Tab-separated table of C-alpha atoms in Angstrom:
chain	number	residue	atom	x	y	z
A	1	UNK	CA	29.370	-20.681	-63.520
A	2	UNK	CA	28.366	-22.350	-66.444
A	3	UNK	CA	24.652	-22.366	-67.892
A	4	UNK	CA	24.342	-25.964	-67.203
A	5	UNK	CA	24.907	-25.000	-63.368
A	6	UNK	CA	22.171	-22.303	-63.332
A	7	UNK	CA	18.727	-22.966	-61.648
A	8	UNK	CA	17.004	-21.898	-64.977
A	9	UNK	CA	17.057	-23.431	-68.268
A	10	UNK	CA	18.909	-21.362	-70.725
A	11	UNK	CA	18.052	-22.178	-74.409
A	12	UNK	CA	20.985	-20.715	-76.196
A	13	UNK	CA	19.561	-20.772	-79.660
A	14	UNK	CA	16.439	-18.952	-78.624
A	15	UNK	CA	18.569	-16.253	-76.648
A	16	UNK	CA	20.893	-15.694	-79.590
A	17	UNK	CA	17.925	-15.096	-81.728
A	18	UNK	CA	16.483	-12.857	-79.357
A	19	UNK	CA	19.511	-10.832	-79.033
A	20	UNK	CA	20.336	-10.670	-82.786
A	21	UNK	CA	16.706	-9.574	-83.594
A	22	UNK	CA	17.147	-6.690	-80.837
A	23	UNK	CA	20.576	-5.504	-81.540
A	24	UNK	CA	21.799	-6.855	-78.293
A	25	UNK	CA	25.563	-7.546	-78.306
A	26	UNK	CA	25.705	-8.890	-74.735
A	27	UNK	CA	23.343	-10.471	-72.369
A	28	UNK	CA	24.439	-11.050	-68.911
A	29	UNK	CA	22.729	-12.651	-65.750
A	30	UNK	CA	23.455	-11.121	-62.307
A	31	UNK	CA	22.108	-11.394	-58.790
A	32	UNK	CA	20.460	-14.125	-56.919
A	33	UNK	CA	20.272	-16.479	-60.017
A	34	UNK	CA	23.865	-16.739	-59.533
A	35	UNK	CA	23.949	-17.538	-56.186
A	36	UNK	CA	22.585	-20.444	-53.887
A	37	UNK	CA	19.849	-18.321	-52.277
A	38	UNK	CA	17.682	-18.253	-55.654
A	39	UNK	CA	14.384	-19.354	-55.040
A	40	UNK	CA	12.411	-20.067	-58.257
A	41	UNK	CA	9.066	-19.335	-56.714
A	42	UNK	CA	10.019	-15.896	-55.328
A	43	UNK	CA	13.414	-14.600	-56.718
A	44	UNK	CA	13.460	-12.467	-60.060
A	45	UNK	CA	15.895	-13.210	-62.752
A	46	UNK	CA	18.023	-10.364	-63.282
A	47	UNK	CA	19.250	-9.308	-66.888
A	48	UNK	CA	21.736	-6.860	-68.143
A	49	UNK	CA	21.611	-6.209	-71.886
A	50	UNK	CA	24.331	-4.280	-73.776
A	51	UNK	CA	23.014	-2.832	-76.917
A	52	UNK	CA	24.892	-2.196	-80.186
A	53	UNK	CA	25.768	1.602	-80.687
A	54	UNK	CA	22.491	3.474	-81.691
A	55	UNK	CA	19.943	0.787	-81.085
A	56	UNK	CA	18.242	2.263	-78.184
A	57	UNK	CA	17.724	5.294	-79.949
A	58	UNK	CA	15.135	3.788	-82.191
A	59	UNK	CA	13.619	1.082	-80.315
A	60	UNK	CA	11.031	3.091	-78.299
A	61	UNK	CA	8.441	1.509	-76.186
A	62	UNK	CA	9.147	-1.917	-77.554
A	63	UNK	CA	11.930	-2.043	-75.107
A	64	UNK	CA	9.470	-2.773	-72.200
A	65	UNK	CA	8.269	-5.986	-73.847
A	66	UNK	CA	11.759	-7.418	-73.776
A	67	UNK	CA	11.559	-8.666	-70.047
A	68	UNK	CA	8.354	-10.355	-70.951
A	69	UNK	CA	9.754	-11.978	-74.140
A	70	UNK	CA	12.767	-13.304	-72.069
A	71	UNK	CA	10.281	-14.701	-69.227
A	72	UNK	CA	8.849	-16.866	-72.069
A	73	UNK	CA	12.246	-17.952	-73.292
A	74	UNK	CA	13.562	-18.640	-69.755
A	75	UNK	CA	10.620	-20.256	-68.442
A	76	UNK	CA	10.646	-17.782	-65.462
A	77	UNK	CA	7.592	-15.421	-64.650
A	78	UNK	CA	9.827	-12.513	-63.082
A	79	UNK	CA	12.407	-10.965	-65.205
A	80	UNK	CA	14.197	-7.731	-64.388
A	81	UNK	CA	15.552	-6.555	-67.689
A	82	UNK	CA	17.656	-3.400	-67.755
A	83	UNK	CA	20.451	-1.919	-70.048
A	84	UNK	CA	22.047	0.029	-67.217
A	85	UNK	CA	22.948	-0.712	-63.490
């Protein structure tokens, strides 16, 4: 699936800046946003972040704001942001 086929708008440059600023080397979407049963009004957007080595050791409580920041970028209120499945 390409980003143009997703039911949400992905602003590549904003996402890239978000990742660079936080030491994220890979950001992936998974779950219902990739399936036909995604409901923009009810479904969350599941996001998996892979950080550069050692980054999470220094980030502290700021980590918990990343989902809210992505929600603004993606224009979707419900973001489930995680770094491990």
